mmCIF file of C-alpha atoms in Angstrom:
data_model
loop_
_atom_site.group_PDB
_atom_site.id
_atom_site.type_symbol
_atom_site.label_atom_id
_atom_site.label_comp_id
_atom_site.label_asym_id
_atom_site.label_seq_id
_atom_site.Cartn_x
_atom_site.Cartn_y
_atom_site.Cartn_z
ATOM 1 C CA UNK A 1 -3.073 11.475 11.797
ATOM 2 C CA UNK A 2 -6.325 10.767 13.728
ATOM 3 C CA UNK A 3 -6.839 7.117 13.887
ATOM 4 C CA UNK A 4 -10.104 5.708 14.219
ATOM 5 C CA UNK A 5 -11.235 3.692 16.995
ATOM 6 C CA UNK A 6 -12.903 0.761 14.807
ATOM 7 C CA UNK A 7 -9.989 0.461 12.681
ATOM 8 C CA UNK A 8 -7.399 0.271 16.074
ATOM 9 C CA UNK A 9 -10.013 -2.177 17.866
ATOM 10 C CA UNK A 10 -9.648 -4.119 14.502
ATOM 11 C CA UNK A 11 -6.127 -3.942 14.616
ATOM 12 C CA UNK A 12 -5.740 -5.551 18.048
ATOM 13 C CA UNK A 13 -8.000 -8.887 16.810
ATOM 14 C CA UNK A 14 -5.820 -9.635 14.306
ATOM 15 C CA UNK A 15 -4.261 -13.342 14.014
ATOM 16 C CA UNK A 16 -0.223 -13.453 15.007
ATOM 17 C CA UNK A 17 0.063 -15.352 11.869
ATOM 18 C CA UNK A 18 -1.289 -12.632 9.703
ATOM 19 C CA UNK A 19 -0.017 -9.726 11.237
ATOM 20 C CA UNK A 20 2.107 -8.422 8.809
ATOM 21 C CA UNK A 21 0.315 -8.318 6.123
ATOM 22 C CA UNK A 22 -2.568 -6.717 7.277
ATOM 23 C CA UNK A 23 -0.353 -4.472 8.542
ATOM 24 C CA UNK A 24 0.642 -3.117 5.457
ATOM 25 C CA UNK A 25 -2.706 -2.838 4.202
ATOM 26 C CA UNK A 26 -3.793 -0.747 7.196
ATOM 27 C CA UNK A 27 -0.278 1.136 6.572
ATOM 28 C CA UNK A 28 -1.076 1.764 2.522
ATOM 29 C CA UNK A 29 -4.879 2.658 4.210
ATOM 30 C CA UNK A 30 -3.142 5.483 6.155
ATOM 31 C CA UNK A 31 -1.336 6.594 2.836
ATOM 32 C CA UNK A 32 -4.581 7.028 0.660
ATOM 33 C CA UNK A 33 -6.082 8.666 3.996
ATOM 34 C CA UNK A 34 -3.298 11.008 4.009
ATOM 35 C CA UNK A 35 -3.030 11.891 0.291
ATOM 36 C CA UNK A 36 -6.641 12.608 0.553
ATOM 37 C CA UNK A 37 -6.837 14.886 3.099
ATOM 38 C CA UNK A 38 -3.464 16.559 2.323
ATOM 39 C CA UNK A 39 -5.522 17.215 -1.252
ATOM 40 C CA UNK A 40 -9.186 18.258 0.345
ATOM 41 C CA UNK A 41 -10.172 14.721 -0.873
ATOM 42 C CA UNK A 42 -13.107 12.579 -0.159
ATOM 43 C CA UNK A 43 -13.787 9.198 -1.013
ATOM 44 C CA UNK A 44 -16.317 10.083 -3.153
ATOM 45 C CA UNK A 45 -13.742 11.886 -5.090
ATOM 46 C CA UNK A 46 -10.959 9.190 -5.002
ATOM 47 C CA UNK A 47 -14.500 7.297 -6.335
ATOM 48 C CA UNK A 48 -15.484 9.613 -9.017
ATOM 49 C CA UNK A 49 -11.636 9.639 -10.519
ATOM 50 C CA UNK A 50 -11.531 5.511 -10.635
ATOM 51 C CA UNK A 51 -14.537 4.871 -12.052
ATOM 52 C CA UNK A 52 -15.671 2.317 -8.895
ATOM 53 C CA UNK A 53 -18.650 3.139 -6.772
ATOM 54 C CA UNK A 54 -18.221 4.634 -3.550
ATOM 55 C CA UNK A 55 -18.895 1.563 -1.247
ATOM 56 C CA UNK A 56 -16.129 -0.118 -2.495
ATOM 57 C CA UNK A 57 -13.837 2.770 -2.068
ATOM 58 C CA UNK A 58 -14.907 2.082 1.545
ATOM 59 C CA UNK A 59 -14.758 -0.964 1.286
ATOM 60 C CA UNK A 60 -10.750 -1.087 0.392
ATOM 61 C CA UNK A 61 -10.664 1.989 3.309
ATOM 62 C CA UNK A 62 -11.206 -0.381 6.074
ATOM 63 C CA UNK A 63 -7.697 -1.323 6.063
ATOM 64 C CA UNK A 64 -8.671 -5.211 5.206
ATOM 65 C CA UNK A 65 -8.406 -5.199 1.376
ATOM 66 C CA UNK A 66 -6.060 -7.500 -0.665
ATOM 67 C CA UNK A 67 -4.642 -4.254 -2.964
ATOM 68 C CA UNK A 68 -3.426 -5.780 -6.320
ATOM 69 C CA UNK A 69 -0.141 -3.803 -7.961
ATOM 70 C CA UNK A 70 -2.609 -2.552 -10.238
ATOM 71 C CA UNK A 71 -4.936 -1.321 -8.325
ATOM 72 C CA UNK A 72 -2.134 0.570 -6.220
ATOM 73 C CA UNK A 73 -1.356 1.729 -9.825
ATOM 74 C CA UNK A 74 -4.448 3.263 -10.614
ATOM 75 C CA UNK A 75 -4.983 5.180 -7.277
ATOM 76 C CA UNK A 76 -1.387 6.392 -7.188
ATOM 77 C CA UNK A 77 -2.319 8.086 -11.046
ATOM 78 C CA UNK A 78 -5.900 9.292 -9.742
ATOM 79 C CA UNK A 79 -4.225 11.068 -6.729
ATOM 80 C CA UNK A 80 -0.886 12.124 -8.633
ATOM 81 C CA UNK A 81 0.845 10.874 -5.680
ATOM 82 C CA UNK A 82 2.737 7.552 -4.919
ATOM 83 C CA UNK A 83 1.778 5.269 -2.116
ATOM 84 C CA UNK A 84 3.897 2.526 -2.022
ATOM 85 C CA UNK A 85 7.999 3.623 -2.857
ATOM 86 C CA UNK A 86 10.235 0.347 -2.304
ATOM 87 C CA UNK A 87 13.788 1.017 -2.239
ATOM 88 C CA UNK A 88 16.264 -2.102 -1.991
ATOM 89 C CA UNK A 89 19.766 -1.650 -2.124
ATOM 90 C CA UNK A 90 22.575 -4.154 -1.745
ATOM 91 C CA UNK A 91 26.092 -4.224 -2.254
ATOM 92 C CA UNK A 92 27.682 -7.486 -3.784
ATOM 93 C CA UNK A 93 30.724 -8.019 -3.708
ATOM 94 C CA UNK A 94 32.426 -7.382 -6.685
ATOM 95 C CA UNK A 95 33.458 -11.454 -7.543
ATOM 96 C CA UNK A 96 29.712 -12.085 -8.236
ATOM 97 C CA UNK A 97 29.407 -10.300 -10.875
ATOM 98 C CA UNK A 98 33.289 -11.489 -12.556
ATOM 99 C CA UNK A 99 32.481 -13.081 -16.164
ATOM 100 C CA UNK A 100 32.308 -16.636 -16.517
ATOM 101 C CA UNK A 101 34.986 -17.280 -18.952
ATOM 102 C CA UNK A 102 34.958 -20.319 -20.974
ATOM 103 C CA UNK A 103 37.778 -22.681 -21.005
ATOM 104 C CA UNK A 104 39.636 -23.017 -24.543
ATOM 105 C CA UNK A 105 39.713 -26.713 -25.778
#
């Protein structure tokens, strides 16, 4: 993907200490971006199908918005496509999950 200049000049002011978290904004950003062009999308349409004017669509497009889990919700349904997929997988060993058994008096 095409990156654009403002957003990567944006990127490189960005405090140490908050790094991270912006970005995965900019990274969930890039995900919308891609979803929409992969559909023939514009902003206006992502717009249009949430209900929210199309300055705040480019608003949360700059890569600085705060994205709530429901808000992530609602653009992954208007776009029929997910942008966020978490996958955590652990193995425990097998004593931590061993019954507690209660001693009889």
């Amino acid at each position: 993907m095409r990156r654009s200049k403002v957003l990567e000049e944006r990127r490189k002011q960005v405090n140490p200490e908050v790094r991270d978290s912006v970005a995965l904004s900019f990274r969930i950003v890039d995900r919308i971006h891609d979803i929409l062009v992969e559909k023939g999308l514009k902003q206006k349409d992502l717009a249009l199908r949430l209900g929210k004017s199309e300055a705040e669509i480019s608003k949360w497009m700059r890569g600085t918005h705060n994205f709530t889990i429901d808000t992530l919700v609602s653009i992954e349904k208007a776009l029929d496509s997910p942008i966020i997929q978490i996958c955590h997988s652990q193995v425990y060993p097998a004593h931590e999950f061993e019954p507690i058994v209660a001693a009889e008096p």
